[in-house]
Structure formats: C-alpha cells, structure tokens
C-alpha cells in the first residue's frame, strides 16, 4: 500500500492505494463516492468521467497513484451548499436523464467543455460528449441541457 | 398553464433526479456492506462441446479466495437446474423441448460465455486472479449460430436426443386453403425480414448483492426489472429456501431494456454462495459478461403474400413463417 495525498472536490485528502488500484475504485471504494460509475471494460463509455486538474478524464483508466498531488473533481463536488450547479439543474429541467447511470459522466464532461467554451454550438456539444454513451435518452435532451446550462452560466435567462 | 392531473401539459420535474444528478443514486454496486465478498464467473470458451473437466484446485489455494464452485459442486449440494415450462408444443404435438439446464455447466456447454465456475473472494483482484487460475478441458463440437441454419437438416444438434433444433412451433390459420390459393396466385411476393440480433446493453451491467439478513431471509439487492421472478426462481432452486424466506430489493437500475427480466444462472449461483458463505456476496457484471451471457434477441421472417387478379380474386392470403431463437441457452 502506498500513501497518497490529493485534493478531492476542493478538500485535501490523505488516503492509501495499491499501485494497481484504479482511480475509479479508490473513489467508489476507499473514499465512498459512488456517484462515479463503471459501465464498460474498454474505456469507451465515459460513465467513469471525473475532472483531473480540470480535464475530463476516464477514472477507469487512471491509476489512483496518478492522482497524487492533483485536483480531482467528481460529480459529488459540483453542488454548492445543497444547491445544484447550473449543469445539474439543467439536466433535471430538460429531462436529460432517465436511469441516471451515464449522467455523472455526462455532467463532468460537459463541465469541462463549458469551462473551455462558454458558447458551444450543438455540434460542439455533441462532439465533446462523443466519449459519453447513453442508452436511455437518445442524447437530444442531454445536448439541450448543456445548452441551457451554458445560457445560464452566460447570464442569459 | 396549470398542470392538469398528473402534470399533463406542463413540464414536471422528476422526484428522483436531484439525487441522480448529484451522484447520490443507489445502484446495486453502490451498496457495499462490511464483509462483502466479490463474485466472479469463469465462462466457457467454447460455443458447443463437452465440458470434460474443470480444475479449481489452484484457484482455491490463492490468497483471499473463500470458495470456488463448479457445476458438480452445485449439483451435489442440491441446487436445482432450470426447467423450461412447457408453454407451447413441438411440431409433433409433444411438449416444448428443453431439458434441465444446470446453473453452472455440467456435461455440455452450449454457448461461449456459459458459466462453468464461480469464484468468491475477498476482493476484486483476488477474484480475478482466482478466476484466471481455473482451467477447463473441452471436447469441441461444431456450433450453429444462425437460426435459419439451425433449422436446416443436418445442423449440429443442441439436444441430440431431440433429433432437431426446434423447441416449439405455433401455427395459425388454414394451411391447405393457403397453399391452394398460392398455387393459383397471379402474383406472389416474397420478403426476407431480418430483425437482427441485438443486445440491450444498458449502461449499468447486471449486478446483484445477496446476503442472509438478520431476520434469516436470503435478501438480494438486484438491478432487476422483474424482482418477483428473481425471488421465486432463487427460492425454487437454492436448497433450503422458499418464497417467504427470500426478499428482493430493487434500488436504482441503470437501464434494462429487457436484459434484466427473468432469472439468470448467475443470480442463482450468487444466492447459493451467500447462503453457503454466510457473508454478503456482490456480483457486478462487466460489460463482457453482459455481451456474452446477457440476453439479446432476434427474429427472422420469410413472409409470402399472394395476390390474384383484381376481379373476384377471393381473400388475400399470406404465408408468414418466422423463426426466433428460444431463450433457453
């Protein structure tokens, strides 16, 4: 077991992990944050997406020890004081989720997009979310939710 | 606009969404009780053949391994096989064909992915190492994987005693009158309709947590679309259980689309392991487990329509044979 320090959702965390432990398993197991999900074995589905130093990253393909000294943001880190973030609220308002399993990954990827591009086109949203699969919604409401959040974050209604 | 009853005419927020968008859902794998064991299945690498041997001795010795079960172990313990309810007849009028299918394969394997052993260990890593240490020997047989080819004479037989691969057949209408109409038809239109093999592929693979609760009931938390089938199936197949002694809880389910209906061999095996080990046993399928052994479906049809001259032609008649693989193996 190796000791490990990282910043998780804005707070410093001291924990430990085996060299082979995946970041997703550290989050879901040791740290008890089960909002990040595992949907595949081939790093294709995106359900495990978290932010690593602000970049959307597949936690199923990242070793826990690779997060040492870095900032990790998970879905649990978005709401502030019980208030949903604009993206979270938009997904609810636009019916951008059904079973909810892909949703944390979708929201994390979208948050990375909107941090880099405040006014994406629908095509840019779709392209940014290419690595996040959904089997329930057909994606239309997901794109609508991201656009609604983008408008909110630009201060436009 | 005021919402009518049930919210008709107005956007209504779902009550479950705030938790789900904050990652506070309760999917089956999100619940991990203290002392939880991890289950992992070893699966047939052969599409069709005789399972000559399954060697689990090395796997049982590995650190962190609590148990490794084979089909022979389950049979000896009295775990019952799946029995096909005779819902429809065969062409010769005899009952629908489908012999007992053991929970873990014994004797024959009939698809790549059919479970042949179950590992139960203290961690995912220990379970994976032990599953990798299980070896099996097979005597391969030719396989048939297309439903039309399975129907053709000379096809490899799934159940040799049956003589063909037809589980059941249903016929409707008047075959003689239809054939006569086709014989005099002015036009016959033929179509090949293929509803191709699909896999439901919900984002959340199958998952099950089984444990014996303080009230003595075998309790399961399942990602299931059909908890009563799970309860009744496990109660009927695991020795010492009955429906009153089994409880199924369903929390959040990450999609099903039909794949999570009914009862799987894996469900019965994991339930048995929980009863045997007296510890919570968690089975979280990987995507590959679902591709290999989670149910899909397809149907092929060869409809023919007959039409005749416009005047006085009599009723339109159609012949519509369709084949679907029965979800038995």
Coordinates of C-alpha atoms in Angstrom, one line a residue:
Chain A
X1 CA 0.0 0.0 0.0
X2 CA 1.3 3.4 -0.9
X3 CA 0.3 6.6 0.8
X4 CA -1.5 9.1 -1.3
X5 CA -2.4 12.8 -0.9
X6 CA -4.7 14.6 -3.3
X7 CA -7.3 17.4 -3.4
X8 CA -10.7 15.9 -3.8
X9 CA -13.7 18.2 -4.5
X10 CA -11.7 21.1 -3.1
X11 CA -10.6 19.4 0.1
X12 CA -7.2 17.8 0.9
X13 CA -7.5 14.1 1.4
X14 CA -4.9 11.6 2.7
X15 CA -5.5 8.0 1.8
X16 CA -3.7 5.0 0.5
X17 CA -3.8 2.7 -2.5
X18 CA -2.1 -0.2 -4.1
X19 CA 0.0 0.6 -7.2
X20 CA -2.6 -1.2 -9.4
X21 CA -5.7 0.4 -7.9
X22 CA -7.7 2.3 -10.4
X23 CA -8.8 5.8 -9.6
X24 CA -12.5 4.8 -10.0
X25 CA -12.0 2.1 -7.4
X26 CA -10.3 4.4 -5.0
X27 CA -13.2 6.9 -5.4
X28 CA -16.0 4.3 -5.2
X29 CA -14.4 2.0 -2.6
X30 CA -12.0 3.6 -0.2
X31 CA -13.4 7.1 -0.4
X32 CA -17.1 6.0 -0.6
X33 CA -18.0 8.3 -3.5
X34 CA -20.2 6.1 -5.6
X35 CA -21.5 8.7 -8.0
X36 CA -18.8 7.9 -10.5
X37 CA -19.9 4.7 -12.3
X38 CA -18.3 1.9 -14.3
X39 CA -20.2 1.0 -17.5
X40 CA -17.6 -0.9 -19.6
X41 CA -14.3 -2.7 -19.6
X42 CA -12.8 -0.9 -22.5
X43 CA -12.6 2.8 -21.6
X44 CA -15.3 3.6 -24.1
X45 CA -18.4 4.5 -22.3
X46 CA -17.4 7.6 -20.2
X47 CA -19.6 6.8 -17.2
X48 CA -16.4 7.0 -15.1
X49 CA -15.5 10.5 -16.1
X50 CA -14.1 12.8 -13.5
X51 CA -12.0 16.0 -13.7
X52 CA -8.3 15.6 -13.1
X53 CA -6.8 19.1 -12.8
X54 CA -9.9 20.4 -14.6
X55 CA -9.6 18.0 -17.5
X56 CA -12.3 15.3 -18.2
X57 CA -10.6 12.0 -17.5
X58 CA -11.6 8.4 -17.5
X59 CA -11.1 7.3 -14.0
X60 CA -11.3 3.6 -15.1
X61 CA -8.1 4.1 -17.0
X62 CA -6.2 6.2 -14.5
X63 CA -4.3 4.7 -11.6
X64 CA -5.1 6.1 -8.2
X65 CA -1.5 7.0 -7.6
X66 CA -1.5 9.1 -10.7
X67 CA -3.8 11.5 -8.9
X68 CA -1.2 12.1 -6.2
X69 CA -0.8 15.9 -5.6
X70 CA -3.5 16.7 -8.1
X71 CA -7.1 18.0 -8.1
X72 CA -9.8 15.5 -8.6
X73 CA -13.4 16.7 -9.1
X74 CA -16.2 14.2 -9.0
X75 CA -20.0 14.6 -9.5
X76 CA -20.3 14.9 -5.7
X77 CA -18.2 18.1 -5.9
X78 CA -20.5 20.2 -8.1
X79 CA -23.4 21.2 -5.9
X80 CA -22.6 24.0 -3.5
X81 CA -24.3 24.2 -0.1
X82 CA -27.1 21.9 -1.3
X83 CA -27.7 24.0 -4.4
X84 CA -27.5 22.2 -7.7
X85 CA -24.9 23.6 -10.2
X86 CA -26.3 25.1 -13.4
X87 CA -25.5 21.9 -15.3
X88 CA -27.1 19.6 -12.7
X89 CA -30.2 21.8 -12.7
X90 CA -30.4 21.9 -16.4
X91 CA -30.3 18.1 -16.7
X92 CA -33.3 18.0 -14.4
X93 CA -35.2 20.8 -16.2
X94 CA -34.6 19.4 -19.6
X95 CA -35.2 15.7 -18.8
X96 CA -31.6 15.0 -19.7
X97 CA -31.5 11.8 -17.8
X98 CA -33.7 8.7 -17.4
X99 CA -31.9 5.9 -15.5
X100 CA -29.2 8.3 -14.4
X101 CA -26.3 5.9 -14.8
X102 CA -24.4 7.8 -17.5
X103 CA -25.4 11.2 -16.1
X104 CA -22.5 11.9 -13.7
X105 CA -20.0 11.2 -16.5
X106 CA -22.0 13.4 -18.9
X107 CA -22.1 16.3 -16.5
X108 CA -18.4 16.1 -15.7
X109 CA -17.5 16.1 -19.4
X110 CA -20.0 18.9 -20.1
X111 CA -18.5 21.0 -17.2
X112 CA -15.1 20.6 -18.8
X113 CA -16.5 21.7 -22.1
X114 CA -18.2 24.8 -20.7
X115 CA -15.1 25.8 -18.8
X116 CA -13.3 25.9 -22.1
X117 CA -16.1 27.1 -24.4
X118 CA -18.8 29.3 -23.0
X119 CA -20.9 29.3 -26.1
X120 CA -20.6 26.0 -27.9
X121 CA -22.7 25.1 -30.9
X122 CA -24.9 22.0 -30.7
X123 CA -22.3 20.2 -32.9
X124 CA -19.6 21.2 -30.5
X125 CA -21.6 19.9 -27.5
X126 CA -22.2 16.6 -29.3
X127 CA -18.6 16.3 -30.3
X128 CA -17.4 17.0 -26.7
X129 CA -19.8 14.3 -25.5
X130 CA -18.7 11.7 -28.1
X131 CA -17.0 9.7 -25.4
X132 CA -20.0 9.5 -23.1
X133 CA -22.5 6.9 -24.1
X134 CA -26.2 6.9 -23.1
X135 CA -28.6 4.1 -23.7
X136 CA -31.8 5.7 -22.5
X137 CA -32.3 9.2 -23.7
X138 CA -31.2 9.4 -27.3
X139 CA -28.9 12.3 -26.4
X140 CA -31.2 15.1 -27.7
X141 CA -32.2 16.3 -24.2
X142 CA -28.6 16.0 -23.0
X143 CA -27.5 18.5 -25.6
X144 CA -30.4 20.7 -24.7
X145 CA -29.5 20.5 -21.0
X146 CA -25.9 21.5 -21.7
X147 CA -27.1 24.4 -23.8
X148 CA -29.5 25.5 -21.1
X149 CA -26.7 25.4 -18.6
X150 CA -24.4 27.4 -20.9
X151 CA -27.0 30.1 -21.3
X152 CA -27.5 30.3 -17.5
X153 CA -23.7 30.5 -17.0
X154 CA -23.5 33.3 -19.6
X155 CA -26.2 35.2 -17.5
X156 CA -28.8 34.8 -20.3
X157 CA -32.0 33.5 -18.6
Chain B
X1 CA -50.7 27.0 -17.9
X2 CA -52.0 25.0 -15.0
X3 CA -50.9 21.4 -15.0
X4 CA -53.8 19.0 -15.3
X5 CA -53.9 16.0 -13.2
X6 CA -50.7 14.0 -13.4
X7 CA -48.9 17.0 -14.8
X8 CA -50.3 16.8 -18.2
X9 CA -49.5 19.9 -20.3
X10 CA -46.6 21.1 -18.1
X11 CA -43.0 20.2 -17.6
X12 CA -42.8 18.4 -14.3
X13 CA -39.5 17.7 -12.6
X14 CA -38.9 14.1 -11.6
X15 CA -38.5 13.4 -8.0
X16 CA -35.6 11.1 -8.4
X17 CA -33.5 13.5 -10.5
X18 CA -31.8 15.7 -7.8
X19 CA -30.2 12.6 -6.2
X20 CA -29.1 11.2 -9.5
X21 CA -27.5 14.4 -10.8
X22 CA -25.5 14.7 -7.6
X23 CA -24.2 11.1 -7.8
X24 CA -26.4 10.1 -4.9
X25 CA -28.1 7.3 -6.7
X26 CA -28.3 3.8 -5.1
X27 CA -27.4 1.4 -7.8
X28 CA -26.7 -2.1 -6.7
X29 CA -22.9 -1.8 -6.7
X30 CA -23.1 1.4 -4.7
X31 CA -24.1 -0.6 -1.6
X32 CA -21.1 -2.5 -0.2
X33 CA -21.8 -3.9 3.3
X34 CA -18.9 -4.7 5.6
X35 CA -17.5 -8.2 5.0
X36 CA -18.8 -8.2 1.4
X37 CA -17.3 -10.9 -0.8
X38 CA -16.7 -10.4 -4.6
X39 CA -18.1 -13.0 -7.0
X40 CA -16.6 -13.6 -10.4
X41 CA -17.7 -16.2 -13.0
X42 CA -15.5 -18.4 -15.2
X43 CA -17.1 -18.9 -18.6
X44 CA -17.0 -21.4 -21.4
X45 CA -14.6 -20.5 -24.2
X46 CA -16.4 -23.0 -26.5
X47 CA -19.6 -22.4 -28.4
X48 CA -20.5 -26.0 -28.3
X49 CA -18.9 -29.1 -26.7
X50 CA -18.5 -31.4 -23.8
X51 CA -17.0 -29.9 -20.7
X52 CA -14.6 -32.7 -19.8
X53 CA -13.1 -31.2 -16.6
X54 CA -13.0 -28.0 -14.6
X55 CA -9.9 -27.7 -12.4
X56 CA -10.3 -25.3 -9.5
X57 CA -7.7 -26.7 -7.1
X58 CA -5.2 -24.0 -7.8
X59 CA -7.8 -21.3 -7.7
X60 CA -8.9 -22.4 -4.2
X61 CA -5.4 -22.0 -2.8
X62 CA -4.9 -18.4 -3.8
X63 CA -4.9 -15.7 -1.2
X64 CA -8.2 -14.1 -0.4
X65 CA -10.3 -16.9 -2.1
X66 CA -13.2 -18.0 0.1
X67 CA -14.8 -20.5 -2.3
X68 CA -14.8 -21.8 -5.9
X69 CA -17.9 -23.7 -7.0
X70 CA -18.3 -25.9 -10.1
X71 CA -21.4 -27.3 -11.7
X72 CA -20.7 -30.6 -9.9
X73 CA -20.5 -28.8 -6.6
X74 CA -23.9 -27.2 -7.1
X75 CA -25.4 -30.4 -8.3
X76 CA -24.1 -32.3 -5.2
X77 CA -25.5 -29.5 -3.0
X78 CA -28.9 -29.9 -4.4
X79 CA -29.1 -26.6 -6.4
X80 CA -31.8 -27.3 -8.9
X81 CA -31.4 -26.8 -12.7
X82 CA -33.5 -24.5 -14.8
X83 CA -36.6 -26.3 -16.2
X84 CA -38.4 -25.0 -19.2
X85 CA -42.1 -24.5 -18.5
X86 CA -43.9 -26.3 -21.4
X87 CA -45.7 -23.3 -22.8
X88 CA -46.0 -24.4 -26.4
X89 CA -45.9 -27.7 -28.3
X90 CA -43.4 -29.0 -30.8
X91 CA -44.5 -29.7 -34.4
X92 CA -45.3 -33.3 -33.5
X93 CA -47.5 -32.2 -30.6
X94 CA -45.1 -33.2 -27.9
X95 CA -44.4 -30.6 -25.2
X96 CA -41.9 -27.8 -25.8
X97 CA -38.4 -29.2 -25.8
X98 CA -35.8 -28.1 -23.3
X99 CA -34.2 -30.3 -20.8
X100 CA -33.0 -29.1 -17.4
X101 CA -30.1 -26.6 -17.6
X102 CA -27.7 -26.6 -14.7
X103 CA -26.8 -23.3 -13.1
X104 CA -23.1 -23.9 -13.7
X105 CA -22.4 -26.1 -16.7
X106 CA -22.2 -29.9 -16.2
X107 CA -21.6 -32.1 -19.2
X108 CA -22.3 -29.9 -22.2
X109 CA -21.6 -26.3 -22.9
X110 CA -23.8 -24.6 -25.4
X111 CA -22.5 -21.0 -25.8
X112 CA -19.3 -19.0 -25.4
X113 CA -19.8 -17.4 -22.0
X114 CA -21.9 -20.1 -20.4
X115 CA -20.8 -20.0 -16.7
X116 CA -18.7 -23.1 -15.7
X117 CA -17.4 -21.9 -12.3
X118 CA -18.0 -19.3 -9.6
X119 CA -15.2 -17.7 -7.6
X120 CA -16.0 -15.9 -4.3
X121 CA -13.1 -13.9 -2.8
X122 CA -12.3 -11.0 -0.5
X123 CA -11.5 -8.5 -3.3
X124 CA -12.0 -7.9 -7.0
X125 CA -8.3 -8.5 -7.5
X126 CA -8.3 -11.9 -5.6
X127 CA -11.4 -12.9 -7.5
X128 CA -9.9 -12.1 -10.9
X129 CA -6.6 -13.9 -10.1
X130 CA -8.6 -17.0 -8.9
X131 CA -10.8 -17.0 -12.0
X132 CA -7.8 -16.8 -14.2
X133 CA -6.4 -19.8 -12.4
X134 CA -9.4 -22.0 -13.2
X135 CA -8.7 -24.3 -16.1
X136 CA -11.1 -26.4 -18.2
X137 CA -10.9 -29.0 -20.8
X138 CA -13.4 -29.3 -23.6
X139 CA -14.2 -31.6 -26.4
X140 CA -15.4 -29.2 -29.0
X141 CA -18.4 -29.8 -31.3
X142 CA -19.5 -27.9 -34.4
X143 CA -21.6 -24.9 -33.5
X144 CA -24.6 -23.4 -35.3
X145 CA -25.2 -19.7 -34.5
X146 CA -27.8 -18.7 -37.1
X147 CA -31.4 -19.5 -36.5
X148 CA -32.1 -20.4 -40.2
X149 CA -29.0 -22.7 -40.3
X150 CA -30.2 -24.3 -37.0
X151 CA -33.4 -25.3 -38.7
X152 CA -31.8 -26.8 -41.7
X153 CA -31.4 -30.6 -41.9
X154 CA -28.1 -31.8 -40.8
X155 CA -27.4 -28.9 -38.5
X156 CA -25.4 -29.5 -35.3
X157 CA -27.9 -30.6 -32.7
X158 CA -28.2 -28.7 -29.4
X159 CA -30.1 -31.6 -27.9
X160 CA -29.1 -34.8 -29.7
X161 CA -31.9 -36.9 -28.4
X162 CA -34.4 -34.5 -29.9
X163 CA -33.3 -35.0 -33.5
X164 CA -33.7 -31.4 -34.5
X165 CA -33.3 -27.9 -33.0
X166 CA -36.9 -26.9 -32.8
X167 CA -38.0 -26.1 -29.3
X168 CA -41.6 -25.3 -30.2
X169 CA -43.8 -24.5 -33.1
X170 CA -47.0 -22.5 -33.4
X171 CA -49.3 -22.5 -36.5
X172 CA -52.3 -20.3 -37.2
X173 CA -54.9 -20.3 -40.0
X174 CA -55.7 -22.8 -42.7
X175 CA -52.6 -24.2 -44.3
X176 CA -54.4 -26.2 -47.0
X177 CA -56.5 -23.3 -48.2
X178 CA -53.5 -21.0 -48.2
X179 CA -51.4 -23.5 -50.2
X180 CA -54.3 -23.8 -52.7
X181 CA -54.5 -20.1 -53.1
X182 CA -50.8 -19.8 -53.7
X183 CA -51.0 -22.4 -56.4
X184 CA -53.3 -20.3 -58.4
X185 CA -52.0 -16.9 -57.5
X186 CA -51.4 -14.3 -60.1
X187 CA -48.6 -12.8 -58.1
X188 CA -46.5 -14.0 -55.2
X189 CA -44.4 -11.5 -53.2
X190 CA -41.7 -12.8 -51.0
X191 CA -39.7 -11.0 -48.4
X192 CA -36.8 -11.8 -46.1
X193 CA -37.4 -9.8 -42.9
X194 CA -34.5 -9.8 -40.6
X195 CA -34.8 -8.3 -37.1
X196 CA -31.1 -8.6 -36.5
X197 CA -29.5 -9.9 -33.3
X198 CA -29.3 -7.1 -30.8
X199 CA -28.1 -6.7 -27.4
X200 CA -30.0 -4.4 -25.0
X201 CA -26.7 -3.1 -23.5
X202 CA -28.0 -0.9 -20.6
X203 CA -25.3 1.4 -19.3
X204 CA -25.3 -0.4 -16.0
X205 CA -24.3 -4.1 -16.4
X206 CA -26.1 -6.7 -14.4
X207 CA -25.5 -6.6 -10.7
X208 CA -26.6 -8.5 -7.6
X209 CA -25.8 -8.4 -3.9
X210 CA -27.0 -11.3 -1.8
X211 CA -26.8 -11.9 1.9
X212 CA -28.7 -13.7 4.7
X213 CA -30.3 -10.9 6.7
X214 CA -30.8 -10.8 10.5
X215 CA -34.4 -11.9 10.0
X216 CA -33.0 -15.1 8.4
X217 CA -34.2 -14.3 4.9
X218 CA -32.0 -14.6 1.9
X219 CA -32.1 -10.9 0.8
X220 CA -31.0 -9.7 -2.5
X221 CA -30.4 -6.2 -3.8
X222 CA -30.7 -6.5 -7.6
X223 CA -30.6 -4.5 -10.7
X224 CA -33.7 -6.2 -12.0
X225 CA -36.8 -5.5 -14.0
X226 CA -38.6 -8.5 -12.5
X227 CA -37.9 -8.9 -8.8
X228 CA -40.7 -11.5 -8.3
X229 CA -39.2 -13.8 -10.9
X230 CA -35.8 -13.4 -9.2
X231 CA -37.3 -14.2 -5.8
X232 CA -39.4 -17.1 -6.9
X233 CA -36.6 -18.5 -9.1
X234 CA -34.0 -18.4 -6.4
X235 CA -36.4 -19.7 -3.8
X236 CA -37.2 -22.6 -6.0
X237 CA -33.7 -23.6 -7.0
X238 CA -31.5 -23.0 -3.9
X239 CA -32.0 -25.7 -1.4
X240 CA -33.5 -24.7 1.9
X241 CA -35.3 -21.7 0.6
X242 CA -39.0 -20.9 -0.2
X243 CA -40.5 -17.6 -1.4
X244 CA -41.3 -16.4 2.2
X245 CA -37.6 -16.9 3.0
X246 CA -36.4 -14.7 0.1
X247 CA -36.6 -10.9 -0.2
X248 CA -35.6 -8.8 -3.2
X249 CA -34.9 -5.1 -3.0
X250 CA -34.5 -3.0 -6.2
X251 CA -32.9 0.4 -5.9
X252 CA -31.8 2.4 -8.8
X253 CA -31.4 0.4 -12.1
X254 CA -29.1 1.7 -14.8
X255 CA -31.3 0.6 -17.7
X256 CA -32.7 -2.8 -18.5
X257 CA -34.4 -2.9 -21.9
X258 CA -35.4 -6.5 -21.3
X259 CA -31.9 -7.8 -20.4
X260 CA -32.7 -7.6 -16.7
X261 CA -36.0 -9.5 -16.9
X262 CA -36.3 -13.1 -15.6
X263 CA -33.8 -15.1 -13.8
X264 CA -30.1 -15.8 -14.7
X265 CA -27.9 -18.7 -13.8
X266 CA -25.6 -16.1 -12.2
X267 CA -28.4 -15.0 -9.8
X268 CA -28.9 -18.5 -8.5
X269 CA -25.2 -19.2 -8.1
X270 CA -24.6 -15.9 -6.2
X271 CA -27.6 -16.5 -4.0
X272 CA -26.3 -20.0 -3.2
X273 CA -22.8 -18.6 -2.4
X274 CA -24.3 -16.1 0.0
X275 CA -26.2 -18.9 1.8
X276 CA -23.0 -21.1 1.9
X277 CA -20.5 -18.5 3.0
X278 CA -23.0 -16.7 5.3
X279 CA -21.5 -13.4 4.1
X280 CA -22.8 -10.8 1.6
X281 CA -21.8 -11.7 -1.9
X282 CA -21.6 -9.0 -4.6
X283 CA -21.7 -9.8 -8.3
X284 CA -21.1 -6.8 -10.5
X285 CA -21.0 -8.0 -14.2
X286 CA -18.5 -6.4 -16.5
X287 CA -19.6 -5.3 -20.0
X288 CA -18.2 -8.5 -21.4
X289 CA -20.3 -10.7 -19.1
X290 CA -23.4 -9.0 -20.5
X291 CA -22.3 -9.3 -24.1
X292 CA -21.5 -13.0 -23.7
X293 CA -24.3 -14.1 -21.4
X294 CA -26.9 -11.3 -21.0
X295 CA -29.9 -12.0 -23.2
X296 CA -30.4 -10.5 -26.6
X297 CA -32.9 -11.2 -29.2
X298 CA -33.6 -11.6 -33.0
X299 CA -36.3 -12.8 -35.3
X300 CA -36.2 -13.8 -38.9
X301 CA -39.3 -14.0 -41.1
X302 CA -40.0 -15.1 -44.6
X303 CA -43.4 -13.8 -45.4
X304 CA -45.1 -14.5 -48.7
X305 CA -48.1 -12.7 -49.9
X306 CA -50.4 -14.0 -52.6
X307 CA -52.5 -11.8 -54.7
X308 CA -54.6 -12.5 -57.7
X309 CA -56.4 -10.7 -60.5
X310 CA -58.4 -7.7 -59.2
X311 CA -61.9 -9.1 -60.0
X312 CA -63.3 -12.0 -58.0
X313 CA -60.0 -13.0 -56.6
X314 CA -61.1 -14.0 -53.1
X315 CA -59.5 -13.1 -49.9
X316 CA -55.8 -12.1 -49.8
X317 CA -53.8 -14.9 -48.3
X318 CA -50.4 -14.7 -46.7
X319 CA -47.9 -17.3 -45.5
X320 CA -45.7 -15.9 -42.9
X321 CA -43.1 -18.2 -41.4
X322 CA -40.9 -16.7 -38.7
X323 CA -38.1 -18.1 -36.7
X324 CA -36.8 -16.9 -33.4
X325 CA -34.2 -18.4 -31.2
X326 CA -35.8 -19.5 -28.0
X327 CA -34.1 -18.0 -25.0
X328 CA -33.0 -21.2 -23.4
X329 CA -29.3 -21.2 -23.8

